[in-house]
Short mmCIF file of N, CA, C and O in Angstrom, two decimals:
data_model
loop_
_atom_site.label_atom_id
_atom_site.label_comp_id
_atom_site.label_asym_id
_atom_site.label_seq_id
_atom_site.Cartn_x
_atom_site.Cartn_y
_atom_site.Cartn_z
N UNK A 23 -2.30 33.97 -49.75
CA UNK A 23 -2.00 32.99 -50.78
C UNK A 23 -1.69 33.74 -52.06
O UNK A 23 -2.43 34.65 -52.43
N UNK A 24 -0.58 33.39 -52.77
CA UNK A 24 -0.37 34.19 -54.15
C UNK A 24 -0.77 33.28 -54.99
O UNK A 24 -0.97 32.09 -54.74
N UNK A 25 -0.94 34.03 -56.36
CA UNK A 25 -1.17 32.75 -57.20
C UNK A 25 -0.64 32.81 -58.34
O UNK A 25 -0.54 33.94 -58.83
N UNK A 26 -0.22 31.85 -58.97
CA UNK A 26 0.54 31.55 -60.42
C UNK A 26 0.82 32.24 -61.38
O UNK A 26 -0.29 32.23 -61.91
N UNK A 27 1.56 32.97 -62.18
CA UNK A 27 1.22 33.49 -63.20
C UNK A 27 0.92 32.21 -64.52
O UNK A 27 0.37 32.60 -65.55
N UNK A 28 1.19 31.19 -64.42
CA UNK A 28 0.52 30.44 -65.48
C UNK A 28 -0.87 30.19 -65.69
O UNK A 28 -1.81 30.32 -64.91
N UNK A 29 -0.84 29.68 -67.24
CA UNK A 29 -2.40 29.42 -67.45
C UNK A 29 -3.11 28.28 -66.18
O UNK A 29 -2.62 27.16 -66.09
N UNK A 30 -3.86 28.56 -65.59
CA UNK A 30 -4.52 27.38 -64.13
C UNK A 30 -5.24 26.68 -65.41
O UNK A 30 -6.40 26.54 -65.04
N UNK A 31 -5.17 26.38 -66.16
CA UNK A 31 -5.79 25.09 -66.57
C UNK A 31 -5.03 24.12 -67.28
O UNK A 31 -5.43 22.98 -67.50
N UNK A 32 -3.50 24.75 -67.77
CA UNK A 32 -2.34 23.50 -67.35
C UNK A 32 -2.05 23.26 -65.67
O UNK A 32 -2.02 24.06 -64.73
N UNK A 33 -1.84 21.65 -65.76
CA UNK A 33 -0.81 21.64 -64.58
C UNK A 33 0.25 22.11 -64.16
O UNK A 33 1.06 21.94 -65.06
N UNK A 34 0.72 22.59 -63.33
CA UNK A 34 2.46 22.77 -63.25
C UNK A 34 2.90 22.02 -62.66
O UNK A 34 2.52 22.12 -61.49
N UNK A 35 3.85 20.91 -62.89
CA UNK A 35 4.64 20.05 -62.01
C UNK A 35 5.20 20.66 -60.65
O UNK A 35 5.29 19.89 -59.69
N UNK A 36 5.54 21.85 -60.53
CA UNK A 36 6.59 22.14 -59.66
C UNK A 36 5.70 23.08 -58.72
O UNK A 36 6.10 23.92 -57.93
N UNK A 37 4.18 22.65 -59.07
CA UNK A 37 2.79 23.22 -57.86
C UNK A 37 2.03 22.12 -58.29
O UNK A 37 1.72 21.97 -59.47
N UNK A 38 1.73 21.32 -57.38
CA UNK A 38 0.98 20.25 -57.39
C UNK A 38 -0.08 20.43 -57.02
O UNK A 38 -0.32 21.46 -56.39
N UNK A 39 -1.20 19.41 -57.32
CA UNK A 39 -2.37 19.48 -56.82
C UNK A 39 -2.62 19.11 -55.42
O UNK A 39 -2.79 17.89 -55.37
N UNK A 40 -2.70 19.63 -54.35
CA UNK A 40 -3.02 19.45 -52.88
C UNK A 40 -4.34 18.77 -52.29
O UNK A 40 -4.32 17.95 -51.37
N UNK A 41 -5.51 19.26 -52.95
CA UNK A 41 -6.72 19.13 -52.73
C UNK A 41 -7.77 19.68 -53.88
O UNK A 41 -7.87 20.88 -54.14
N UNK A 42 -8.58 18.58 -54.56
CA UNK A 42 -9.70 18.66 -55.62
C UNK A 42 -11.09 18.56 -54.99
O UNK A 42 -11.17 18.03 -53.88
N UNK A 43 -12.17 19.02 -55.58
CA UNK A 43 -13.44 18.75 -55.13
C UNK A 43 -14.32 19.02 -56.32
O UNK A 43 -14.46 20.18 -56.70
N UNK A 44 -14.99 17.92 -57.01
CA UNK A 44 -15.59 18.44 -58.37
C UNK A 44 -17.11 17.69 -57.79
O UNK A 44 -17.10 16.85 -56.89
N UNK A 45 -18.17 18.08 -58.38
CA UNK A 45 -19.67 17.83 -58.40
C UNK A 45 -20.38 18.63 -59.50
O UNK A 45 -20.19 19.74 -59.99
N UNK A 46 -21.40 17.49 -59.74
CA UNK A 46 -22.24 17.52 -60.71
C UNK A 46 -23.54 18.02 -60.12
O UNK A 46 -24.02 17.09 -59.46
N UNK A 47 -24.25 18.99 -60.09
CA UNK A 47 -25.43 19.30 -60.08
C UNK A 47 -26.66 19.72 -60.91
O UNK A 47 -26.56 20.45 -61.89
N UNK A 48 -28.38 18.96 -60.26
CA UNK A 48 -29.24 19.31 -61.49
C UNK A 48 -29.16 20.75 -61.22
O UNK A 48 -28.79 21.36 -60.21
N UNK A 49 -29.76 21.31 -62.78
CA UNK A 49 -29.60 22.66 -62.92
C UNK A 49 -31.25 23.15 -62.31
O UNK A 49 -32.17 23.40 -63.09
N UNK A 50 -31.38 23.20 -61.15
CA UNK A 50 -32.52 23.68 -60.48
C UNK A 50 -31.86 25.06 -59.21
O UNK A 50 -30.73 24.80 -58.80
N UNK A 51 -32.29 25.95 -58.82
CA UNK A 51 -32.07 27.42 -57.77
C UNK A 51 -31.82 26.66 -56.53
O UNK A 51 -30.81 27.06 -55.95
N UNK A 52 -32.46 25.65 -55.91
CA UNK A 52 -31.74 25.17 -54.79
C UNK A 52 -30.05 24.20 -54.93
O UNK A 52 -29.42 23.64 -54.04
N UNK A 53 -29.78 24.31 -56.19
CA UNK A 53 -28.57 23.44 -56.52
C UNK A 53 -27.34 24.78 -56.07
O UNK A 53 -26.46 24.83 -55.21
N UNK A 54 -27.71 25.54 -56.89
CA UNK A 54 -26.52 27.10 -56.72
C UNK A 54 -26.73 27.27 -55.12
O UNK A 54 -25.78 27.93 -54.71
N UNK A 55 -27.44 26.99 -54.23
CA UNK A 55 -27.08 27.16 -52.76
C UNK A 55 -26.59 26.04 -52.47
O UNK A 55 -25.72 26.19 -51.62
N UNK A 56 -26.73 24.91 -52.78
CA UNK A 56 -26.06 23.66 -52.24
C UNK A 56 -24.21 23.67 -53.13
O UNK A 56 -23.28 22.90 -52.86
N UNK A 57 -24.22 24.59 -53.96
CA UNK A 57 -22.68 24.30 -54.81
C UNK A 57 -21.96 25.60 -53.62
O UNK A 57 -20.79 25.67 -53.24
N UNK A 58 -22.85 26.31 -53.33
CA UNK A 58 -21.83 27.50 -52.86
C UNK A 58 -21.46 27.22 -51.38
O UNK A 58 -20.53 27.68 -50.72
N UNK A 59 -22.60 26.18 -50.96
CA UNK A 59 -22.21 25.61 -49.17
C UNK A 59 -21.13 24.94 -49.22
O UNK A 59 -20.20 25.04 -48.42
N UNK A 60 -21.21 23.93 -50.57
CA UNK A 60 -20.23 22.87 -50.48
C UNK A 60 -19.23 23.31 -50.76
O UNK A 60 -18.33 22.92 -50.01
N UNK A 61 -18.82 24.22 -51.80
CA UNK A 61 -17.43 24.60 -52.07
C UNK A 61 -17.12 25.53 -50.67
O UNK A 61 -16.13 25.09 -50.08
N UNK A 62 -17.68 26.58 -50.07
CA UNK A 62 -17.59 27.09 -48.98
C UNK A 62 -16.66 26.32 -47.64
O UNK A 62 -15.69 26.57 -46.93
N UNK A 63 -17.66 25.25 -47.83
CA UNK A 63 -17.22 23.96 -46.55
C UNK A 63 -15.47 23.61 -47.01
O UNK A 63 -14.40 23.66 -46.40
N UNK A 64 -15.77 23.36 -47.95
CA UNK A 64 -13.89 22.66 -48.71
C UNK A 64 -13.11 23.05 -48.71
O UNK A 64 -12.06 22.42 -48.61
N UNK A 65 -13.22 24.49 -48.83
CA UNK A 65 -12.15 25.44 -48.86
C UNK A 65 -11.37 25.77 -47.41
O UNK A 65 -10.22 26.04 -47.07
N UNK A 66 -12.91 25.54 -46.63
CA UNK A 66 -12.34 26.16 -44.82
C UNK A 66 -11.71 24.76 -44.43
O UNK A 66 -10.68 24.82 -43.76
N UNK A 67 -12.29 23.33 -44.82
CA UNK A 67 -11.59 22.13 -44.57
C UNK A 67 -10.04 22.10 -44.94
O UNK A 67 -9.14 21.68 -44.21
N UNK A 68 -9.90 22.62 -46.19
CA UNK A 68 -8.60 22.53 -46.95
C UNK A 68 -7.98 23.81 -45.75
O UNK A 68 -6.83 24.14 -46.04
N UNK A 69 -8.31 24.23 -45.02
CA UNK A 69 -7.20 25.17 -44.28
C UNK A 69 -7.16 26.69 -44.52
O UNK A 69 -6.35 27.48 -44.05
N UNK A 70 -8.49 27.02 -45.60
CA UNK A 70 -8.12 28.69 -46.23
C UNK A 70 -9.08 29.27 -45.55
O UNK A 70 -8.51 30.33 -45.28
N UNK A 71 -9.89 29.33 -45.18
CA UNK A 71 -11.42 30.31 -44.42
C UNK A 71 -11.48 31.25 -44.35
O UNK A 71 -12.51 31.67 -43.83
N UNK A 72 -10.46 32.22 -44.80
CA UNK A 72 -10.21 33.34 -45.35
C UNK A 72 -10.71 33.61 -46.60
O UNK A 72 -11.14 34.72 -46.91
N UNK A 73 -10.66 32.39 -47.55
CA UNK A 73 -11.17 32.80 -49.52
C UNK A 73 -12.19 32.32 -49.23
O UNK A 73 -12.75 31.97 -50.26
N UNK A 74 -12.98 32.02 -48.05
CA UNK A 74 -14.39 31.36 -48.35
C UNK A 74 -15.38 31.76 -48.66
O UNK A 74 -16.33 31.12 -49.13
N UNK A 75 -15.26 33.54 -48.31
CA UNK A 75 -16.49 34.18 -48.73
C UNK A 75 -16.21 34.35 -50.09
O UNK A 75 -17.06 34.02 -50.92
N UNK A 76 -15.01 34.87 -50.47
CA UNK A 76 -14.91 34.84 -51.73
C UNK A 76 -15.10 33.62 -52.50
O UNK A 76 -16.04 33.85 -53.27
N UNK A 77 -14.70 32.51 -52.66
CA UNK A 77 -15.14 31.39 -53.01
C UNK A 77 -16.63 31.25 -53.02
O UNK A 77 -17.06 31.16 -54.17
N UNK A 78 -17.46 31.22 -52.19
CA UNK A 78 -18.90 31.23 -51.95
C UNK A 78 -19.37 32.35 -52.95
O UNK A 78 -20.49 32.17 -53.44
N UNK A 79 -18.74 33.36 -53.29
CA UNK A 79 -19.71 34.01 -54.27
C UNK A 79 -19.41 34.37 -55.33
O UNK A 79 -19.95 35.35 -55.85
N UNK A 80 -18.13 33.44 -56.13
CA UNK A 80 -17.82 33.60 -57.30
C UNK A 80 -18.63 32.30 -57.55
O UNK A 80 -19.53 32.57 -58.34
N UNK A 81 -18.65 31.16 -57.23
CA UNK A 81 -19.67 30.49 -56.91
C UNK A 81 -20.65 29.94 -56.99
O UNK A 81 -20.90 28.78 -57.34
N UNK A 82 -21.39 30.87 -56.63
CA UNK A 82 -23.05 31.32 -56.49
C UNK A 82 -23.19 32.24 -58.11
O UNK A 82 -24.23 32.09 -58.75
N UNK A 83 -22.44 32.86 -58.48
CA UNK A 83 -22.03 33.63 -59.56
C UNK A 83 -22.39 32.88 -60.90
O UNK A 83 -23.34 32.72 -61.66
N UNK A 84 -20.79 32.45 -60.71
CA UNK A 84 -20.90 31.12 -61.93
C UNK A 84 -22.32 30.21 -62.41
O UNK A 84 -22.84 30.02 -63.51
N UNK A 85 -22.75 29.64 -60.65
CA UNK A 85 -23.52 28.25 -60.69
C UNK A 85 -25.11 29.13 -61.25
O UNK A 85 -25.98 28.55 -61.90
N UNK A 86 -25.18 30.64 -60.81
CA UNK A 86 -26.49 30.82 -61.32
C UNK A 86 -26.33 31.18 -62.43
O UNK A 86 -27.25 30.76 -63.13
N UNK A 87 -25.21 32.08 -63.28
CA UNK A 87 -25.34 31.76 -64.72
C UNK A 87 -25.42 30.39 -65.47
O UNK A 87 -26.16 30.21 -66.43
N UNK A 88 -24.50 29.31 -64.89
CA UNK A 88 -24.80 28.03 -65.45
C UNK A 88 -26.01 28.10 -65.67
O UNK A 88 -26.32 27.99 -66.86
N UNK A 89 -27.10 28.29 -64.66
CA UNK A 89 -28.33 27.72 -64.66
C UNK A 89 -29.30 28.66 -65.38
O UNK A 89 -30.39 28.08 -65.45
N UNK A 90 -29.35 29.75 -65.88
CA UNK A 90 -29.87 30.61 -66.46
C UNK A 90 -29.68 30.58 -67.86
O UNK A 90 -30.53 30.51 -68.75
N UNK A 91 -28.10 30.66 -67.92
CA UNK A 91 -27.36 30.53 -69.28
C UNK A 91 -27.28 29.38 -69.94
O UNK A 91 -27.42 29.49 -71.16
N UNK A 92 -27.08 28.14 -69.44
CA UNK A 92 -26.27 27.10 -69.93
C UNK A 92 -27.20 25.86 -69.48
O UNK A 92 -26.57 24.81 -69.32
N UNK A 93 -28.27 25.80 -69.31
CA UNK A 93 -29.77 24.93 -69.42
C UNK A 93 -29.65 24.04 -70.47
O UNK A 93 -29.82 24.26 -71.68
N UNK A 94 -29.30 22.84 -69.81
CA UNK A 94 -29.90 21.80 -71.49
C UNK A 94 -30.52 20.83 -70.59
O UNK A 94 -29.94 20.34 -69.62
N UNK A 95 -31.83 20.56 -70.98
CA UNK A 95 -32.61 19.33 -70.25
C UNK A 95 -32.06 18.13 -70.25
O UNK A 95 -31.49 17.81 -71.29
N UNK A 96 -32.08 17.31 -69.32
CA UNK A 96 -31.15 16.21 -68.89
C UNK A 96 -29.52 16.29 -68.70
O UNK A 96 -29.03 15.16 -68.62
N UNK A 97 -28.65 17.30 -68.60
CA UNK A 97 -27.70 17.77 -68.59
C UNK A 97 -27.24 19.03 -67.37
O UNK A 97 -27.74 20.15 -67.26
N UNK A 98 -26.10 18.39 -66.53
CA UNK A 98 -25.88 18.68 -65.18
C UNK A 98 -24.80 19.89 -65.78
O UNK A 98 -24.32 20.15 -66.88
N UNK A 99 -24.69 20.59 -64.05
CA UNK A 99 -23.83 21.69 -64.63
C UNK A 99 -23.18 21.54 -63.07
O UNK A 99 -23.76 21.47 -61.98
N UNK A 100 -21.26 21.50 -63.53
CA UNK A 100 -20.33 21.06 -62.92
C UNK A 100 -19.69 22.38 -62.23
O UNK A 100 -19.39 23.45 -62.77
N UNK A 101 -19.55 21.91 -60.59
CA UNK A 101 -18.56 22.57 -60.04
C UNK A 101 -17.18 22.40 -59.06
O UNK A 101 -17.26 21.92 -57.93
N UNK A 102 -15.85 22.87 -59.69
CA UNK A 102 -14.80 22.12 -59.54
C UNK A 102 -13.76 23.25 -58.80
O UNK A 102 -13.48 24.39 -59.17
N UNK A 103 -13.33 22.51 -57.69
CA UNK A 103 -12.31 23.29 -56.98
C UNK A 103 -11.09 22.94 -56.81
O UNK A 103 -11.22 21.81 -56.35
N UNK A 104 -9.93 23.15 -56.88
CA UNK A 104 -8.48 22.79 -57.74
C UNK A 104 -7.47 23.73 -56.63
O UNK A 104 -7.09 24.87 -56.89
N UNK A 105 -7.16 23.08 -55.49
CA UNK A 105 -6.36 24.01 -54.37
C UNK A 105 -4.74 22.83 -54.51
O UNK A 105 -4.46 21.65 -54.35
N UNK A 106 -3.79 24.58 -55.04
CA UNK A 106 -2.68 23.67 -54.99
C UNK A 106 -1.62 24.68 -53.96
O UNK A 106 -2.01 24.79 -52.80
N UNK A 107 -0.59 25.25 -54.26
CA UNK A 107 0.75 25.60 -52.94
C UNK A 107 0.31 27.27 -53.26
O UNK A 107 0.17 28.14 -52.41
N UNK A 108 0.15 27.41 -54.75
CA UNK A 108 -0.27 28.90 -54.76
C UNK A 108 -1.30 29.68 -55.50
O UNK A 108 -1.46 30.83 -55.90
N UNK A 109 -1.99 28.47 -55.50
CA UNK A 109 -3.56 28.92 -56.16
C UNK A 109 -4.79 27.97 -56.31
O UNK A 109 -4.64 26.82 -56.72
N UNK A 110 -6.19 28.54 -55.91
CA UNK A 110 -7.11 28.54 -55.89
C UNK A 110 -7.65 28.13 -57.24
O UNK A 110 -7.33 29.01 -58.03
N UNK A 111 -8.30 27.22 -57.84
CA UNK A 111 -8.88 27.89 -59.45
C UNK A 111 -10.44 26.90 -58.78
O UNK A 111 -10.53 25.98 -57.96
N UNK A 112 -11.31 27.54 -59.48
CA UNK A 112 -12.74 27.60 -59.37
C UNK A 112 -13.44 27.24 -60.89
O UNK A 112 -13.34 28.06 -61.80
N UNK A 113 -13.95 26.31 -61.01
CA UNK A 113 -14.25 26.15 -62.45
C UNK A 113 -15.48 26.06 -62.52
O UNK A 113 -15.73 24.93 -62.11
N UNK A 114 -16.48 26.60 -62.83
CA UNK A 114 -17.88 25.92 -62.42
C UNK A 114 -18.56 25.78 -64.40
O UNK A 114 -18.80 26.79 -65.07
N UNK A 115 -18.69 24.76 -64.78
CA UNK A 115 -19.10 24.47 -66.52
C UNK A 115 -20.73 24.03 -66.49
O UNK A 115 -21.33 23.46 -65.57
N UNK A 116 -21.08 24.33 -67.38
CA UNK A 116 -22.32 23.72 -68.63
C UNK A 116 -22.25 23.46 -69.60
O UNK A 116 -21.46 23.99 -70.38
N UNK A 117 -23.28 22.31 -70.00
CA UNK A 117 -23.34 22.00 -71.64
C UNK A 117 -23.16 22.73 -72.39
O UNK A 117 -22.59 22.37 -73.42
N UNK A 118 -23.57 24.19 -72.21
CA UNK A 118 -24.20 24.60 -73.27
C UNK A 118 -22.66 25.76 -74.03
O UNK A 118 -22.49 26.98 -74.03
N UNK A 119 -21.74 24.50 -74.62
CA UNK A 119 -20.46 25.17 -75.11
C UNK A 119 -20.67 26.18 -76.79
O UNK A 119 -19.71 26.82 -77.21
N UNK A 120 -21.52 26.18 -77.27
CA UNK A 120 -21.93 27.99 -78.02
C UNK A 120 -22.62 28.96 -77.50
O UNK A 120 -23.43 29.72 -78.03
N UNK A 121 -22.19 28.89 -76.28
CA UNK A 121 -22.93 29.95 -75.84
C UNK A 121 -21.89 30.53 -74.45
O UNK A 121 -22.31 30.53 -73.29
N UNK A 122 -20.94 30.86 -74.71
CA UNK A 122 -19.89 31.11 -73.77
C UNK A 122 -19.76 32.36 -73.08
O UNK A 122 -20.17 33.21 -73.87
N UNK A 123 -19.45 32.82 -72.17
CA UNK A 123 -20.10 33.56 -70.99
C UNK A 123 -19.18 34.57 -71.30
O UNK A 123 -17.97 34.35 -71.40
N UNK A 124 -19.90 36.13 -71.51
CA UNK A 124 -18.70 37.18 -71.76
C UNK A 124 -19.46 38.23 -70.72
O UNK A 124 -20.62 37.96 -70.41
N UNK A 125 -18.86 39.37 -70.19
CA UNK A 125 -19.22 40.30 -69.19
C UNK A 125 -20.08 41.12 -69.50
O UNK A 125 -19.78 41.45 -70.65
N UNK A 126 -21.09 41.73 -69.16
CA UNK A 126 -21.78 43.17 -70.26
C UNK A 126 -21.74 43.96 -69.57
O UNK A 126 -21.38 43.54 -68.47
N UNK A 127 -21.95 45.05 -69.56
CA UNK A 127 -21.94 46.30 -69.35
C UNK A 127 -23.65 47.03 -69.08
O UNK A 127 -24.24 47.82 -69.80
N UNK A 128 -24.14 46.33 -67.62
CA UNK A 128 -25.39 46.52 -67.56
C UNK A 128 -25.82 47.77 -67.26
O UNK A 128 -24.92 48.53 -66.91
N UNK A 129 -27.26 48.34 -67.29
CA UNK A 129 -27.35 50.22 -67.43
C UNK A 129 -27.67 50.07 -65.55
O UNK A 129 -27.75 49.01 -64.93
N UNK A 130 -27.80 51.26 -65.07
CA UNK A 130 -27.97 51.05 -63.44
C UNK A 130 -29.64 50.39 -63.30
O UNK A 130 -30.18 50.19 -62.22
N UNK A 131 -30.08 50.20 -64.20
CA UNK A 131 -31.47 49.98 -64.19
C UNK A 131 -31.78 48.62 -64.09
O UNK A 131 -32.77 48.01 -63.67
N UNK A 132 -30.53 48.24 -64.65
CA UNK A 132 -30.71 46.36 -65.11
C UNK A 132 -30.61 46.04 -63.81
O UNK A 132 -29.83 46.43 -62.94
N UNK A 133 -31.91 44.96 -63.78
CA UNK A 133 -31.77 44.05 -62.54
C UNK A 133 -30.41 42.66 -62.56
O UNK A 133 -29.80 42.01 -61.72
N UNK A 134 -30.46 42.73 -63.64
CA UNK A 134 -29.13 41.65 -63.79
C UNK A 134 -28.10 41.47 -64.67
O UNK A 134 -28.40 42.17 -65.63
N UNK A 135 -27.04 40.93 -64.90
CA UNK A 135 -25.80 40.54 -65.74
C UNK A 135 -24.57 41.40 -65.18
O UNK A 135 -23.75 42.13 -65.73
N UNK A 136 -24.80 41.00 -63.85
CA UNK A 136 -23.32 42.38 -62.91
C UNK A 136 -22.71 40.55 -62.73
O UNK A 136 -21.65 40.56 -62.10
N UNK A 137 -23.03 39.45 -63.03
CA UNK A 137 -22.29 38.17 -61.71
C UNK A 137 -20.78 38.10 -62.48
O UNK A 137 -19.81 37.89 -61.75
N UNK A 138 -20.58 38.25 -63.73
CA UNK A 138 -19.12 38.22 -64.24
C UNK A 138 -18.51 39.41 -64.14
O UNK A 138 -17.29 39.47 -64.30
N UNK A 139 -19.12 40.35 -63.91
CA UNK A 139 -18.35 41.49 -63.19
C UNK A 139 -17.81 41.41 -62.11
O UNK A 139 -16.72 41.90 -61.84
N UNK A 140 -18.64 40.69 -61.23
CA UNK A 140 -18.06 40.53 -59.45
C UNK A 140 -17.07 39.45 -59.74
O UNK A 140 -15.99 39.70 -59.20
N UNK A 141 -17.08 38.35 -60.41
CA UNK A 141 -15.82 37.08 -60.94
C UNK A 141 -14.87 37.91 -60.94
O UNK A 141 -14.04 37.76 -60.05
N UNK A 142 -14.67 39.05 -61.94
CA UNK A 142 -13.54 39.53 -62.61
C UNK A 142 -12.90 40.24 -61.65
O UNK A 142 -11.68 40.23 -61.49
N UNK A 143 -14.08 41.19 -60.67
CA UNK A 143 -13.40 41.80 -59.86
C UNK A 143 -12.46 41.01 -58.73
O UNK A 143 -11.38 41.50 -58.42
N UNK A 144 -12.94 39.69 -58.09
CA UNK A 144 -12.54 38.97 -56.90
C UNK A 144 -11.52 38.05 -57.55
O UNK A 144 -10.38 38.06 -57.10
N UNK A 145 -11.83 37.26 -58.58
CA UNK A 145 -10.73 36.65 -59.47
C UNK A 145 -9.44 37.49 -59.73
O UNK A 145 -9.26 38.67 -60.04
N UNK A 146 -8.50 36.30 -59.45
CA UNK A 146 -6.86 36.80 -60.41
C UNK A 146 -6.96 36.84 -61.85
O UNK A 146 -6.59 37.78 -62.55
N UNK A 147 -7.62 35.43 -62.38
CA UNK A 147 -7.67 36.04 -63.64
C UNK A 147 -8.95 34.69 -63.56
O UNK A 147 -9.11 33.63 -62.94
N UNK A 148 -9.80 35.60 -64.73
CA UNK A 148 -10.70 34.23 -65.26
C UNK A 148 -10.59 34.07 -66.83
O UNK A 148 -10.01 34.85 -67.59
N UNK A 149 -11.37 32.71 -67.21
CA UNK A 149 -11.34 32.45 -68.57
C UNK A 149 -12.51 31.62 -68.54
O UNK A 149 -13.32 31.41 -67.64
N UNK A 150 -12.41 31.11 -69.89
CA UNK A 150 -13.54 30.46 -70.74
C UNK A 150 -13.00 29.21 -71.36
O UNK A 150 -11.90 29.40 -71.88
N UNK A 151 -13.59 27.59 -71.49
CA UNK A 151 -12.93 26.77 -72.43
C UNK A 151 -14.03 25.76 -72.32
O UNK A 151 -14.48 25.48 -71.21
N UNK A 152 -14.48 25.23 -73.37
CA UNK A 152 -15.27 24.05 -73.38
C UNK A 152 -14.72 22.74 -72.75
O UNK A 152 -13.57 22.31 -72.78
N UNK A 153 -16.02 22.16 -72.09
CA UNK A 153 -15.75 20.41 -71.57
C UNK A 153 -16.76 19.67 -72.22
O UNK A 153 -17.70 20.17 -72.84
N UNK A 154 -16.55 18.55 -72.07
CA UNK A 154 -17.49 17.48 -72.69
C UNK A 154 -18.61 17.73 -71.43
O UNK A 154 -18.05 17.74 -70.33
N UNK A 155 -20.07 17.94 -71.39
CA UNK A 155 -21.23 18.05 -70.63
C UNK A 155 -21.44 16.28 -69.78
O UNK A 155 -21.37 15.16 -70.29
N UNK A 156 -21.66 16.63 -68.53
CA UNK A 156 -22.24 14.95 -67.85
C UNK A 156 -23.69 14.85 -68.47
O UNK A 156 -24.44 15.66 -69.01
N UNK A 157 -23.73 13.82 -68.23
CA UNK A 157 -25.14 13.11 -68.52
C UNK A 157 -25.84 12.63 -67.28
O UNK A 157 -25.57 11.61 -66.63
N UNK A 158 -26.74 13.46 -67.06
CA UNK A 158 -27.66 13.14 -65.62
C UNK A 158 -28.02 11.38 -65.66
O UNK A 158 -28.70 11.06 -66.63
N UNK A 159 -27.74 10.55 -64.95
CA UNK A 159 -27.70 8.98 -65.12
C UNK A 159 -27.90 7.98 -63.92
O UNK A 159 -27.74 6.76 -63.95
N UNK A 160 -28.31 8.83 -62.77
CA UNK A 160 -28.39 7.74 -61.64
C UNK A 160 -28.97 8.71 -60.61
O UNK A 160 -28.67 9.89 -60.50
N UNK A 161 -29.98 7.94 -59.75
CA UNK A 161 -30.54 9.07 -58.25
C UNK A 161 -30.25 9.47 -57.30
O UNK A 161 -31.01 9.63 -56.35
N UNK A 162 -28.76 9.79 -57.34
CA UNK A 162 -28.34 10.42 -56.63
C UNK A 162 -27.40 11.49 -56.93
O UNK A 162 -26.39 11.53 -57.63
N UNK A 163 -28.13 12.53 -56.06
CA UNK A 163 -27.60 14.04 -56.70
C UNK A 163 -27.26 15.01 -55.33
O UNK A 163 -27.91 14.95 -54.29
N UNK A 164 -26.54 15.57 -55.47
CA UNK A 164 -25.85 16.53 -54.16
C UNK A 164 -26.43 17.83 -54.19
O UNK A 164 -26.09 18.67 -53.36
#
């Protein structure tokens, strides 16, 4: 699969959207295994089972910084999959829009902050942009 040189967070008319899959999850450690099954599952449904591992752990990536990083009590953290003729885009957001996710440069010692390193590496390209946050509002949750 190649993918776009345009920005993936315009549309392009002339690459349509094929197949979407967006969900809201509470920000709890069994949610980031239930976002990375489900996007996993969608991707091999949609016909690719090839990007699935990759998919599954940019993912798992994203959904556990959401949940580490981007924590606001009563406030879900979204993950969105966007399969069109020549690209993949993976969006996974949180509330918490001042506090926007940049890469660091961890020492070999650090037990953590490598997950936007592995994004950058498996990603074509990634970015950053604020959404309006869901509002956790009814009992049923995926």
């Amino acid at each position: 699969m190649a993918f776009a040189p345009q920005d993936p967070r315009i549309p392009d008319p002339s690459d349509p959207v094929i197949n979407e899959g967006r969900v809201d999850y509470v920000p709890t450690p069994i949610s980031v295994t239930r976002a990375r099954r489900h996007a996993t599952r969608l991707i091999s449904e949609w016909g690719h089972p090839a990007l699935a591992d990759d998919t599954a752990l940019i993912v798992s990536e994203l959904a556990t910084n959401a949940l580490r990083h981007g924590h606001v009590p009563g406030r879900l953290f979204r993950v969105e999959l966007t399969l069109t003729k020549t690209r993949l885009r993976i969006a996974v957001s949180d509330p918490r829009g001042e506090r926007l996710p940049r890469p660091r440069r961890p020492s070999p010692r650090d037990k953590h902050g490598r997950g936007l390193l592995i994004v950058r590496a498996l990603a074509h390209r990634w970015g950053v942009r604020e959404r309006t946050a869901a509002r956790r509002s009814g009992p049923s949750w995926t």
